[in-house]
Short mmCIF file of C-alpha atoms and ligand atoms in Angstrom, two decimals:
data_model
loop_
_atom_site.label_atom_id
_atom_site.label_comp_id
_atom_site.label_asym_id
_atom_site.label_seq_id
_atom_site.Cartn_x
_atom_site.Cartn_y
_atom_site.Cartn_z
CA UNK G 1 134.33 94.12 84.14
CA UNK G 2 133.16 93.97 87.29
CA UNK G 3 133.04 96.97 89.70
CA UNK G 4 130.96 97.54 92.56
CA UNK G 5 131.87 101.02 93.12
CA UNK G 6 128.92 103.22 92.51
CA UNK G 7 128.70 106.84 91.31
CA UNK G 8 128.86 110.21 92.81
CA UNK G 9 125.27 110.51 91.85
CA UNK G 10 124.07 107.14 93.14
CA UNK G 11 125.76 107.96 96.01
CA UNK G 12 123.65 111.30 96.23
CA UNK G 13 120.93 109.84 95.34
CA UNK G 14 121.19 106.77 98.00
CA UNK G 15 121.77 109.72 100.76
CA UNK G 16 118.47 111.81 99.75
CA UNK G 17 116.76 108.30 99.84
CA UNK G 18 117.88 107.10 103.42
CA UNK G 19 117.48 111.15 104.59
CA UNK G 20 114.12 110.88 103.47
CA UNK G 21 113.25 107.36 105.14
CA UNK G 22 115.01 108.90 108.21
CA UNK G 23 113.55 111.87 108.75
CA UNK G 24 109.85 111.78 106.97
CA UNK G 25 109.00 107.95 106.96
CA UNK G 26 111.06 106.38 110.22
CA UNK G 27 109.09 108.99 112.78
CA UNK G 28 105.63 108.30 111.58
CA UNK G 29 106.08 104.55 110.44
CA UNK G 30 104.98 102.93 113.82
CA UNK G 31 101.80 104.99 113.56
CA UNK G 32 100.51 104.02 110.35
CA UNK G 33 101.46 100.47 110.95
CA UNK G 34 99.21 100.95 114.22
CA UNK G 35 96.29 102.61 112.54
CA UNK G 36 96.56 101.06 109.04
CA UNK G 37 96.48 104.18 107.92
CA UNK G 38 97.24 105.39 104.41
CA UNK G 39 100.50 107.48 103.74
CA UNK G 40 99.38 110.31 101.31
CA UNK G 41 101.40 112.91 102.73
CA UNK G 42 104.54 110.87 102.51
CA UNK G 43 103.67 109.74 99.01
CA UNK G 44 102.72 112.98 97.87
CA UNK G 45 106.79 114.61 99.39
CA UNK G 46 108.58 111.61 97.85
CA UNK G 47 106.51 112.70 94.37
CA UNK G 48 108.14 115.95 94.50
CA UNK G 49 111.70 114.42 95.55
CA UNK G 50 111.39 112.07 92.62
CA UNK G 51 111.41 109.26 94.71
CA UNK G 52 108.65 107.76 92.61
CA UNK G 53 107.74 106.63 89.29
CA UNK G 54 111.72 106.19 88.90
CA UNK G 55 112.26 104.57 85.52
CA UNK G 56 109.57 106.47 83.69
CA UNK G 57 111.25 107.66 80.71
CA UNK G 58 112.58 111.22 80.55
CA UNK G 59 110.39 112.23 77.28
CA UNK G 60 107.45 111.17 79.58
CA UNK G 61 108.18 113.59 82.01
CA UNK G 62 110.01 111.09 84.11
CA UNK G 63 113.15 110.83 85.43
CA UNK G 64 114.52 107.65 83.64
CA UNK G 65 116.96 106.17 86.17
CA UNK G 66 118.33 102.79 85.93
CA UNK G 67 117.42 99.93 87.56
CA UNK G 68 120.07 99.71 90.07
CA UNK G 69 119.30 103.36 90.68
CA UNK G 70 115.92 102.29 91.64
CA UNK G 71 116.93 99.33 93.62
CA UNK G 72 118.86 102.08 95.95
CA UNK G 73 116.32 104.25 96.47
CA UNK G 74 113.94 100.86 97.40
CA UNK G 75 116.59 99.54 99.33
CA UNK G 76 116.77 102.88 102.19
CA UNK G 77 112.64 103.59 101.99
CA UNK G 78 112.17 100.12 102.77
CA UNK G 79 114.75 100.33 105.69
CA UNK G 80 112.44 103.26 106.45
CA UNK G 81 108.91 101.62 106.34
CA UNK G 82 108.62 98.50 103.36
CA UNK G 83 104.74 99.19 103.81
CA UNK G 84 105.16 102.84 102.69
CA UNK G 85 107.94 101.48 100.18
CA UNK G 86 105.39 99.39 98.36
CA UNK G 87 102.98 102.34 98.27
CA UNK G 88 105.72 104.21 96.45
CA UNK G 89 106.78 101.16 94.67
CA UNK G 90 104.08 99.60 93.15
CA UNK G 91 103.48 102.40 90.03
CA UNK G 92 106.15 100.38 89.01
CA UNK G 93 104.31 97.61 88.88
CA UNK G 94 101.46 98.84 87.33
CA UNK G 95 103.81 100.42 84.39
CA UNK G 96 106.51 97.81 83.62
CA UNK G 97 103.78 96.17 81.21
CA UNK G 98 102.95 99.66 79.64
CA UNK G 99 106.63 100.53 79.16
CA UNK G 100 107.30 97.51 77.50
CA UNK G 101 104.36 97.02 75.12
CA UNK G 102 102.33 99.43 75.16
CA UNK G 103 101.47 101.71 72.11
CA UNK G 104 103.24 105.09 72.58
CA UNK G 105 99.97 106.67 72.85
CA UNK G 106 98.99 104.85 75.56
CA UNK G 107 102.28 105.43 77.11
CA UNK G 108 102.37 109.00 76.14
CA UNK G 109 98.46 109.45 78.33
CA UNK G 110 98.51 106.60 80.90
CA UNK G 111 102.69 107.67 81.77
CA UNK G 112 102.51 110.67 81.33
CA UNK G 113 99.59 111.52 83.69
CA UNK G 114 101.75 109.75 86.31
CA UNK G 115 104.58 112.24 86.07
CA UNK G 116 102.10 115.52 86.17
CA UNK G 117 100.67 114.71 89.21
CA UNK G 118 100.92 112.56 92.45
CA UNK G 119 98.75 109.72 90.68
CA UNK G 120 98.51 106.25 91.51
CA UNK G 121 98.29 103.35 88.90
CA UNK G 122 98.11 99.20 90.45
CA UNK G 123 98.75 95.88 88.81
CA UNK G 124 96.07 93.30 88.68
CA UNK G 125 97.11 90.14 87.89
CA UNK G 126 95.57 87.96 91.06
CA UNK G 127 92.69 86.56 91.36
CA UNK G 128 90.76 84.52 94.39
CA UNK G 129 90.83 81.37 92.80
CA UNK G 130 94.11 82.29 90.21
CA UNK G 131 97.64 83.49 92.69
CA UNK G 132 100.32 81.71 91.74
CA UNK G 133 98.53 79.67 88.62
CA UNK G 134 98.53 83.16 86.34
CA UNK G 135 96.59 81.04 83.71
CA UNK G 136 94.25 79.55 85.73
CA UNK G 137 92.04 83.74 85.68
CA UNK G 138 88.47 84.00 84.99
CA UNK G 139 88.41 87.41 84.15
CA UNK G 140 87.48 87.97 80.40
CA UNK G 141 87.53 90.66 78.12
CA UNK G 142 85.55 90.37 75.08
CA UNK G 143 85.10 92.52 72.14
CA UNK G 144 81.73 94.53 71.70
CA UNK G 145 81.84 96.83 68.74
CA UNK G 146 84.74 99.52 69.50
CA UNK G 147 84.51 98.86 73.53
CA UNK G 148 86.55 95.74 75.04
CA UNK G 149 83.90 94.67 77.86
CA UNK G 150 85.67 93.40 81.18
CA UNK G 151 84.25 91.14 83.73
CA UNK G 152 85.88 89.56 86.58
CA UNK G 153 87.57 90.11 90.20
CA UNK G 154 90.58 91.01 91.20
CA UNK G 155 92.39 90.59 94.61
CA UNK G 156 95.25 91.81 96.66
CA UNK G 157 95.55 94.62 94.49
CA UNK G 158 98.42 97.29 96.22
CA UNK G 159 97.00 100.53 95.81
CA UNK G 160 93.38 99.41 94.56
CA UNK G 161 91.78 101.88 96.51
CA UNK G 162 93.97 104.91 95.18
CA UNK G 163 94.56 104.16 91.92
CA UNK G 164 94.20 106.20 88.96
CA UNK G 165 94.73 103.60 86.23
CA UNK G 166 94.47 99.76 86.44
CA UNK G 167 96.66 97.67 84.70
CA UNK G 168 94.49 94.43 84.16
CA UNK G 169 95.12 91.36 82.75
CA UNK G 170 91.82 89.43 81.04
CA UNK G 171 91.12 86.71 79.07
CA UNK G 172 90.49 87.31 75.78
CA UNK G 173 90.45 83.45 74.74
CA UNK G 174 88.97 81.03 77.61
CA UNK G 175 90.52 77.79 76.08
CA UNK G 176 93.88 78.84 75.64
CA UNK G 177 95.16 78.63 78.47
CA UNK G 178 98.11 81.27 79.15
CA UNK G 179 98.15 82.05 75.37
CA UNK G 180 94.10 83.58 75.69
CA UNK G 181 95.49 85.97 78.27
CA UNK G 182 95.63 89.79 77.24
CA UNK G 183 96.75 93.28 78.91
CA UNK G 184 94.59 96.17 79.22
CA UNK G 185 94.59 99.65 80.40
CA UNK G 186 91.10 100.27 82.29
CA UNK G 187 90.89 104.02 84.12
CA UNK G 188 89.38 103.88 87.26
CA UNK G 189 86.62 106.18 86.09
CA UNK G 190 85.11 103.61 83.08
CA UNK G 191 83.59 101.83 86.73
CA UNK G 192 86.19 99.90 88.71
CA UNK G 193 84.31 98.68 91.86
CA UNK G 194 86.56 98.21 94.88
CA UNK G 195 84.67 95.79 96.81
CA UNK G 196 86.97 95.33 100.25
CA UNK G 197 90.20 97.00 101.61
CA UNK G 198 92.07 94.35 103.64
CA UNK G 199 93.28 94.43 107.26
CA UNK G 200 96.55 93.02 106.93
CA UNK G 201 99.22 91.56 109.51
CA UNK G 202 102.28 93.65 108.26
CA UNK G 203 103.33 96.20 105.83
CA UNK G 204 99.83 98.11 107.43
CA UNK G 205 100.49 101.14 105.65
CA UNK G 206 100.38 99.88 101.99
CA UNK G 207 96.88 99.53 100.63
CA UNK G 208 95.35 96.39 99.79
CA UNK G 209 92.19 95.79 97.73
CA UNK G 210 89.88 93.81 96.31
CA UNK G 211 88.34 95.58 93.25
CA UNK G 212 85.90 94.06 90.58
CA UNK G 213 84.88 94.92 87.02
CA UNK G 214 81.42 94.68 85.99
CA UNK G 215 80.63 95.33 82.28
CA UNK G 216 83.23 97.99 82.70
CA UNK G 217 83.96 99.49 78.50
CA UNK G 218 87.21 100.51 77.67
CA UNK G 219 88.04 101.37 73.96
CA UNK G 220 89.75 98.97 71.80
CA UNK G 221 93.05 100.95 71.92
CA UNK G 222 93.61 100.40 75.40
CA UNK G 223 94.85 96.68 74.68
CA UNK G 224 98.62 96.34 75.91
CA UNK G 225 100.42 94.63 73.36
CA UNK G 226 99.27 91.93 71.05
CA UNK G 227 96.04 90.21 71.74
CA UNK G 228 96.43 87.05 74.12
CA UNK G 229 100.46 88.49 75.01
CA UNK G 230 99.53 89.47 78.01
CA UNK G 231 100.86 86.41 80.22
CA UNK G 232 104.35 86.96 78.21
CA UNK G 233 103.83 90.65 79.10
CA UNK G 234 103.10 89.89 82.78
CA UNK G 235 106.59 87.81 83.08
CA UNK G 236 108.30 89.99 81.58
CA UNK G 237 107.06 92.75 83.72
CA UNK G 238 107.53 91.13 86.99
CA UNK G 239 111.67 90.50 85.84
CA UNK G 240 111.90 93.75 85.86
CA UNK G 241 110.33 94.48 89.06
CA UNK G 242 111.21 91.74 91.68
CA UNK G 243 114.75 92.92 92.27
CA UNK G 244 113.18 96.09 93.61
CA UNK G 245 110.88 94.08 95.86
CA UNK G 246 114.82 92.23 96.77
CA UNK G 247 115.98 95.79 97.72
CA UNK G 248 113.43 96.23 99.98
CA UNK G 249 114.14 92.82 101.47
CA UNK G 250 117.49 94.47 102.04
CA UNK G 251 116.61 96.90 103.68
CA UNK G 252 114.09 95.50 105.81
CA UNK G 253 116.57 92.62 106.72
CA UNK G 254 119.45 96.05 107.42
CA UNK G 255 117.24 97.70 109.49
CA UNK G 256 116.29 94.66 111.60
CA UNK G 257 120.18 93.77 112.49
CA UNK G 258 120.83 97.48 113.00
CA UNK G 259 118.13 96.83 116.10
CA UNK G 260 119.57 93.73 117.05
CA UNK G 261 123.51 95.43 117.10
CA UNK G 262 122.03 98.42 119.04
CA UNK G 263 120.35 96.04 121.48
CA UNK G 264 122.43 93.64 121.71
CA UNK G 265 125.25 96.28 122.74
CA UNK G 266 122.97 97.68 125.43
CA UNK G 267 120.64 94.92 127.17
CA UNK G 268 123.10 93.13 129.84
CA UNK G 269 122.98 89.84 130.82
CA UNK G 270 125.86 87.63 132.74
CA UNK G 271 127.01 90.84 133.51
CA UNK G 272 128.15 92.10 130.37
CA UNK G 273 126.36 93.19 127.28
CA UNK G 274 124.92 90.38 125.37
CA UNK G 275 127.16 91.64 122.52
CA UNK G 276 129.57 89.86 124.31
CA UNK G 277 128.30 86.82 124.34
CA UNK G 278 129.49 84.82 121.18
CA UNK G 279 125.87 82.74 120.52
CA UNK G 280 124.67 86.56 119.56
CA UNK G 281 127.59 87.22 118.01
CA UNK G 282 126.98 84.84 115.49
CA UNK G 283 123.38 85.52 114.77
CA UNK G 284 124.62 89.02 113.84
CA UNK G 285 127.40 87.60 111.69
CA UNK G 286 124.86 85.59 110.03
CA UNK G 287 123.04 88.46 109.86
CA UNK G 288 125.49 90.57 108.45
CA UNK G 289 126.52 87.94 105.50
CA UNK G 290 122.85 87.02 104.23
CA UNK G 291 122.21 91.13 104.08
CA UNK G 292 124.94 91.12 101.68
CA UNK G 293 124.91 88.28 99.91
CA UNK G 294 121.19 89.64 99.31
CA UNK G 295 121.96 92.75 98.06
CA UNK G 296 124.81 91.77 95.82
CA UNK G 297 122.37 89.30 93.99
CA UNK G 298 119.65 92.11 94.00
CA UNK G 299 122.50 94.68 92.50
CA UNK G 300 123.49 91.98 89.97
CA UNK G 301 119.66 91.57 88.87
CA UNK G 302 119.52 94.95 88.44
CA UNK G 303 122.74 95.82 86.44
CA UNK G 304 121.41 92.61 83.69
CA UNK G 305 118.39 94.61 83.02
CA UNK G 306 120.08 98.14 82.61
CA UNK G 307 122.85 96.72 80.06
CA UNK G 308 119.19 94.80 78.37
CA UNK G 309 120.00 91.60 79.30
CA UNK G 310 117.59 88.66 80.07
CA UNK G 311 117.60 88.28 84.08
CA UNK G 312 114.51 85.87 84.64
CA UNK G 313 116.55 83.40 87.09
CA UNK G 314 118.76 86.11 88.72
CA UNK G 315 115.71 87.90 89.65
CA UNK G 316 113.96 84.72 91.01
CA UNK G 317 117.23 84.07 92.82
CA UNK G 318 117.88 87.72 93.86
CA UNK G 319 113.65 87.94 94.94
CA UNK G 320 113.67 84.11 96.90
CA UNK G 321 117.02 85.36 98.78
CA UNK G 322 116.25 88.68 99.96
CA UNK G 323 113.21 88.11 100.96
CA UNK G 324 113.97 85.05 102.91
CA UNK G 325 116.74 87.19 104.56
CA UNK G 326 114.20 89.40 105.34
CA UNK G 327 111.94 86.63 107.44
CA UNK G 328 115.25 85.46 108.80
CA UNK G 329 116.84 88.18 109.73
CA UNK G 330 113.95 90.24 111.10
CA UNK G 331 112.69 86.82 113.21
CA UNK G 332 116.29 86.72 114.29
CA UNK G 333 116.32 90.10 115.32
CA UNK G 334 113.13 89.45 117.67
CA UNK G 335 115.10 86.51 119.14
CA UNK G 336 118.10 88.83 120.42
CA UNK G 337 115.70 90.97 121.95
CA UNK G 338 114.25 88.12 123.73
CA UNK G 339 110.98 88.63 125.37
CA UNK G 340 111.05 92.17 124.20
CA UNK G 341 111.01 91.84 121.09
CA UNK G 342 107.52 90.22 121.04
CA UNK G 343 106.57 93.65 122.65
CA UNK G 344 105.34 96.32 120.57
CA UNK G 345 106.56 99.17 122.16
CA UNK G 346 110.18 97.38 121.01
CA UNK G 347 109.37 98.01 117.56
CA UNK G 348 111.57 95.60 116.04
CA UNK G 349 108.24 92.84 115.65
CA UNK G 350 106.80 95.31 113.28
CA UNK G 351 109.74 94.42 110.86
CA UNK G 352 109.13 90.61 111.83
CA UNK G 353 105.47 90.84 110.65
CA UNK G 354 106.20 93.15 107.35
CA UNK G 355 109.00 90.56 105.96
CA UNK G 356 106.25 88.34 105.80
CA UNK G 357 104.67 89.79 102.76
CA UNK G 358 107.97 89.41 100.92
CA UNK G 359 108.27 85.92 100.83
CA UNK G 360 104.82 85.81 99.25
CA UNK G 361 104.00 89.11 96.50
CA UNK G 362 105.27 88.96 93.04
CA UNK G 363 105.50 85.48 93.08
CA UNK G 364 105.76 83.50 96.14
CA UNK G 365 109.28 82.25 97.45
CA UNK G 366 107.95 78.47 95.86
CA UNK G 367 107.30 79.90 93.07
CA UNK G 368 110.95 82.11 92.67
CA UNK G 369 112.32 78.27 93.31
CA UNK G 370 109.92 76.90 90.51
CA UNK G 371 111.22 79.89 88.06
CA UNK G 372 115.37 78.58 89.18
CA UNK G 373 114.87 75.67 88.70
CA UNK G 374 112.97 75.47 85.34
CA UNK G 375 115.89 78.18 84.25
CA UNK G 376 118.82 75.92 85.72
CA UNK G 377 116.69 72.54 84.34
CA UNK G 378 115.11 73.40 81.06
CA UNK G 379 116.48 76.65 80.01
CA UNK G 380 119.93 75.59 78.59
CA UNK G 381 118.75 71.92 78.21
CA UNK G 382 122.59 70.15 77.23
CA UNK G 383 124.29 73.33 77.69
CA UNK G 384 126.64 74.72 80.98
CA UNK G 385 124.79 77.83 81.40
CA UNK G 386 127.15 80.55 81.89
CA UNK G 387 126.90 82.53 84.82
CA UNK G 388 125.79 86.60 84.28
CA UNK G 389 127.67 88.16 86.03
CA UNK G 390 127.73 92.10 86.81
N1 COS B 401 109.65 86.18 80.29
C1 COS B 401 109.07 85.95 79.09
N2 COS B 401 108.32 84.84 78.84
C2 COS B 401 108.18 83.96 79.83
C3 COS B 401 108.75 84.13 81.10
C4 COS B 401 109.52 85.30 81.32
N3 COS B 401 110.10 85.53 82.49
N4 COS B 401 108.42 83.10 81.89
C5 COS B 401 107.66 82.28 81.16
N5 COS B 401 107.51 82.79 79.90
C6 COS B 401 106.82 82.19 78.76
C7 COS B 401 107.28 80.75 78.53
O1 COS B 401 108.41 80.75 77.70
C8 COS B 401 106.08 80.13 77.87
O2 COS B 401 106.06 80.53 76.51
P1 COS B 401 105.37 79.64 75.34
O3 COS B 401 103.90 79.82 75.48
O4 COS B 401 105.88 80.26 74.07
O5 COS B 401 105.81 78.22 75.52
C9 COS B 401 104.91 80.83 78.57
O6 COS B 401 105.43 82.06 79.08
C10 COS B 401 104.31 80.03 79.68
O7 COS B 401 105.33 79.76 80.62
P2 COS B 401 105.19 78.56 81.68
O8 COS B 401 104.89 77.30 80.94
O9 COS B 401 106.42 78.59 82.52
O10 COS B 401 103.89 79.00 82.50
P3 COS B 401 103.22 78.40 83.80
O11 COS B 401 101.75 78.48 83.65
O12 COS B 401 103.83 77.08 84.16
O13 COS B 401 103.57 79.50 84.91
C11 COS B 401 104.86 80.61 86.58
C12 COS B 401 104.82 79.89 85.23
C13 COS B 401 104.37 79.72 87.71
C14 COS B 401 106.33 80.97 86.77
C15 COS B 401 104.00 81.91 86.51
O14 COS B 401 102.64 81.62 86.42
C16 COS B 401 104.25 82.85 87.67
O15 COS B 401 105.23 83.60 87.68
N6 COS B 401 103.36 82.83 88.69
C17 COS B 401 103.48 83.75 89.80
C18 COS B 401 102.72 84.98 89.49
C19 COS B 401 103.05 86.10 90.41
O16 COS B 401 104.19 86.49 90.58
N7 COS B 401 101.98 86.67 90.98
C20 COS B 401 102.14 87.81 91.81
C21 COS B 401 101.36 88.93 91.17
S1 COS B 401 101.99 90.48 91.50
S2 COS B 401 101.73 90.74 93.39
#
């Protein structure tokens, strides 16, 4: 059946999301995005609200919601600030690989810590000369006695700075390619270096590292999964958490038309307001269709996961969509504003410059295509795939 009605309490929920973007993250967002400034405060009140750490499992302390749960709550902090949304986002990140294969000790310590206090935990997968070629990573891990020794660099790490725990993926086996890639759990305190925090063009308030591990011991229990699962692990990991980074395309891409209606109703030109006028007219009914288009395919990613379902190519699609609706729609938003909206005090060119970062985290919007069309290609090689549907 299909039925996008949602609950009373996703309902609730949504509304103490969007009153919380409106009234603790919307006032101050312009500031941080000025200053580059990092959002503790705000982190540390959407900790108490539950507004992080969403699908952490109730026997952990957490609060176990679903994944279109989460992707509601993404959806109105990123239509508040998407560079304070990642902030809160990326623990998500860091623990999709722990919840899924990680020993329940590990789970018990590393997810449980994150539901006691206001801690931070990033995923490193990237590496300078290893982005969107996972396998290509020089980091290695290599067995001394009963210490796993870890040497490498890691970059564009959200978080790196912060972080309690890092969620890094090593080679365990140089000539295997993605199959000598492993997972491990390495606490900041066992020596993580972080060597640079970057000065980004958009999403200013998220934090952005470079961090490096030199000689840095870790016990042998800390291993994520199987020995050289780790790429598997990563995949799997980053299905379950690019429709969230699709909800915050959503709400990015909402938030820009919402300026470009309110504008567009006010600013007269011709003598009446350019609302009027049908060429803007249909850049907000363009507007208005890719926003939900977007989120429909970033609700239907969602909903496959919660009933346990395989969503690798309606994430890709759901991820590649919103997020170019984002770049679109916020670019398109700057256009109805005209000169304006290449002005700062405007605002709206703040949401033009944080899109950008969508089209390129958690797999670039290439690489979302790659994933589709591998899926649609290879997947069900003979077969006519059947569409999942919500
Ligand atoms: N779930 C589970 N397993 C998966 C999977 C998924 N979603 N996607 C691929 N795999 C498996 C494949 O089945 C294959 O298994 P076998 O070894 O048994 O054959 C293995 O993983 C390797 O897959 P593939 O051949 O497709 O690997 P590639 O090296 O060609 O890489 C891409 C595939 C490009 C899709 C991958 O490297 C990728 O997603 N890159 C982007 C990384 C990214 O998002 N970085 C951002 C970091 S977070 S900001």
């Amino acid at each position: 059946m299909v039925d996008f009605t949602l609950s009373d309490e996703q309902q609730s929920m949504r509304e103490m999301a969007h009153e919380f973007a409106r009234k603790e993250i919307r006032p101050v967002a312009w500031d941080y995005d000025r200053d580059g400034t990092w959002p503790r405060e705000i982190l540390d009140k959407a900790w108490e609200l539950g507004l992080m750490n969403v699908h952490l499992p109730e026997r952990f302390g957490g609060p176990g919601l679903s994944y279109l749960d989460g992707c509601l709550i993404e959806e109105e902090i990123a239509w508040g600030c998407s560079g304070i949304g990642t902030s809160l986002a990326c623990n998500g990140l860091a623990t999709a690989p722990i919840a899924l294969a990680a020993s329940e000790s590990l789970q018990r310590e590393y997810l449980g810590r994150l539901t006691e206090a206001p801690l931070l935990a990033s995923f490193c997968l990237t590496e300078p000369d290893a982005g969107s070629d996972v396998a290509a990573m020089k980091t290695t891990a290599v067995r001394r006695g009963d210490r796993w020794v870890i040497n490498g660099s890691k970059c564009f790490i959200t978080n790196g700075v912060y972080a309690d725990w890092y969620t890094v993926y090593a080679k365990t086996d140089r000539e295997a390619g993605h199959r000598g890639i492993s997972c491990f759990i390495v606490p900041r305190d066992a020596g993580v270096v972080v060597d640079k925090h970057e000065d980004k063009m958009g999403q200013r308030a998220s934090n952005t590292a470079a961090i490096s591990l030199h000689d840095v011991e870790i016990p042998l229990d800390h291993l994520v999964g199987e020995e050289n699962a780790g790429f598997k692990i990563a995949m799997a990991a980053l299905d379950r958490t690019r429709p969230g980074v699709a909800a915050m395309g959503v709400g990015v891409a909402r938030a820009a038309m919402e300026m470009a209606i309110d504008y567009a109703r006010q600013r007269v030109q011709f003598g009446v307001p350019i609302a009027m006028h049908e060429a803007i007219q249909f850049i907000i009914a363009d507007m208005a269709t890719k926003v939900h288009l977007a989120r429909l395919a970033t609700h239907n990613a969602a909903v496959l996961l919660d009933q346990g379902r395989r969503n690798t190519l309606e994430s890709s699609h759901a991820k590649r969509f919103a997020a170019d609706t984002a770049m679109e729609v916020t670019t398109d938003a700057v256009q109805v504003y005209g000169g304006y909206g290449f002005i700062k005090d405007y605002k709206v060119e703040k949401l033009m410059r944080d899109a950008k970062i969508l089209q390129l985290y958690e797999g670039t919007a290439q690489i979302q295509r790659l994933v589709i069309a591998r899926e649609m290609l290879l997947a069900d090689r003979g077969e006519v795939r059947e569409p999942a549907t919500a």
